[in-house]
Amino acid sequence: MKSIMKKIIKIFAYLIVAVLAAALIFLNWPLYQRSVPAAENEKPIDVVVIGGGIMSMTLSTFLQELQPDWNIEAFERLDAVGLESSNGWNNAGTGHAAFAELNYTPEKNGVVKTDRAVRITEQFEVSRQFWAHQVRAGRLSSHPQDFINATPHMSFVWGDANIEFLRKRHAALVQQPMFYGMQFSTDQEQIRQWAPLLIEGRDPQQKVAATYMPLGTDVNFGVITNQLTAALQKQPNFKLNLQHEVRALRQNSDKTWNVTVYDLATQTEKTVKAKFVFIGAGGASLKLLQMSGIPEAQNYAGFPVGGQFLSFDNPSLTTQHRAKVYGQAETGAPPMSVPHLDTRFLDGKQTMLFGPFALYSTKFLKNGSWFDLLSSVNIHNVAGMMAVGVENLDLVQYLVQQAMLTDSDRQAELLKYYPSAKPDSWKLITAGQRVQIIKKDLEKGSVLQFGTEIVADKDHTIAALLGASPGASTSPSIMLGLLPKAFPEQMAQGWEARIKEIVPSYGRQINSSPALTNEIRRATSETLQLPYIEVPADLNHPNPAQAMPPVIPAAPAANDEKNLNKEEQAM
């Protein structure tokens, strides 16, 4: 009997050792560096950008203007640029200016905090300046409605507590120059004038409230990405490689990088040497950052969340709604899941989307692998990921609930914002993937972090952009933040002066004065053909009841051939 027990104990011990060994192999395998081909170029490329989205093309455009003699080479794994998160159908298209997003203005101890909203609005004004400059330079279309359209931004709530919050939020924001012109109402008839579909079929006795900002926009980041890329390719120092997947990153002793890429078309592999590498590959950036082996990468992990929308394409409905209407997020829902009923301009026509509905997937990209999440787990981040999972059980529960939704459930959510909606008026579409950051914090341990973050090495040779919203909307501001981290010497030697020609407000706070707000917005509104409201020098002056801008640009014509794009094919 004792011998049998000894055998069982021995077998059990072997199993434990085997499991532990397998776990160690699994957690260290992502860090394994295989052999790769030698670099084919002796003289290093100045900059390699990984990913063909809005971030990479924005950075490349900045660098081409700041240092025209630099060689830039871009690698994109798909067969065209702007097909992942930058694609018009894969994001909400909101020019995130914090006009409508309630999660940017939290209430604490009865006071609505506006700091984050003001900061994000400042960042979007930088985007407008950058895009306006590119229009004037001929890199973006002289017909700005190709990529940006005036679309009022609204917040819409019901219930006494939410109405009171929105009232206080409005009162706090209109004291800021960049939010002047925002209107507030609890009158259903006034709200009907702003957005008829919100009120049509609604109980006249229901208490509701809304704010309305006529300076909002809808932005097609896929079009911007494609137009910037086309302009970059006109210069001899820029090279775009499509269907090329980066599979290894190795730093050399002289601090240059060997970037190994696999040609998916020819099924061949090569390595190029570069002085600087930017990783702007959306959800895939985390794995590429880990692949680099820099110590800074050990502080991060990722949590993927996808999204689905209800899409309306009947012109009799979509033309009745020209606004982006944001509500309150459900308890436990991530910020990217705030419900909104959006006007969109895609594929040369006005359409409408409602959502998002969270979609859990282990993919880091819409066109990624089901093993993305698993392959990003390693010895450095596994404990943090487990801790964040325990700390965010409400988020896990929310995702489980979302996964169980039926079409009837989605219709019920839609009716809260569009009471007369018919179930056969929409179709369910899948949008892009986002990877939220899990980051080591010295005080709090590992935390789930929303927003975006630049991770760079101490030698200024490689940088990666991690995170999600607000991303594309503030891409020029994010890339301006990258430049001092990646190129401190060049910034000190004259880049700043050139940047001020591209972004006139650089180094200044636009919201610091009505005069500067007017100066910057007047210039960008004229170039981008967007509405404009003059901010009075004295903000104590009553906010006009009908502060409508003098000019509302026309929506892009559906039959205008130059407005058409192929983005819907990527769905």
Short mmCIF file of N, CA and C in Angstrom, two decimals, residues 60 90 123 130 200 255 336 365 401 409 471 522 535:
data_model
loop_
_atom_site.label_atom_id
_atom_site.label_comp_id
_atom_site.label_asym_id
_atom_site.label_seq_id
_atom_site.Cartn_x
_atom_site.Cartn_y
_atom_site.Cartn_z
N SER A 60 5.34 60.55 -40.51
CA SER A 60 6.15 60.62 -41.74
C SER A 60 6.00 61.96 -42.42
N ASN A 90 -14.14 51.43 -39.24
CA ASN A 90 -13.59 50.78 -38.05
C ASN A 90 -13.46 51.69 -36.84
N GLN A 123 -5.86 69.63 -28.10
CA GLN A 123 -5.20 68.68 -28.99
C GLN A 123 -5.91 68.59 -30.34
N PHE A 130 -2.90 71.25 -38.31
CA PHE A 130 -2.06 70.38 -39.13
C PHE A 130 -2.75 70.05 -40.44
N GLU A 200 -38.57 62.00 -31.98
CA GLU A 200 -39.66 61.36 -32.70
C GLU A 200 -40.06 60.05 -32.02
N LYS A 255 23.63 51.09 -31.76
CA LYS A 255 22.29 51.61 -31.44
C LYS A 255 21.36 51.69 -32.64
N MET A 336 -14.61 53.65 -24.35
CA MET A 336 -14.86 53.51 -25.77
C MET A 336 -16.25 52.95 -26.07
N LEU A 365 -5.80 42.96 -33.70
CA LEU A 365 -6.18 43.68 -34.90
C LEU A 365 -7.41 43.02 -35.49
N GLN A 401 -21.80 40.12 -20.67
CA GLN A 401 -23.17 40.52 -20.96
C GLN A 401 -23.31 40.97 -22.41
N ASP A 409 -32.07 42.74 -28.02
CA ASP A 409 -31.39 43.54 -26.98
C ASP A 409 -30.80 44.80 -27.60
N GLY A 471 -7.41 58.68 -30.10
CA GLY A 471 -6.18 58.42 -30.83
C GLY A 471 -6.08 59.18 -32.12
N ARG A 522 -10.43 80.76 -36.64
CA ARG A 522 -10.82 81.49 -37.86
C ARG A 522 -10.01 80.99 -39.05
N VAL A 535 -15.59 84.26 -30.42
CA VAL A 535 -15.66 84.25 -28.96
C VAL A 535 -15.50 85.68 -28.45
#
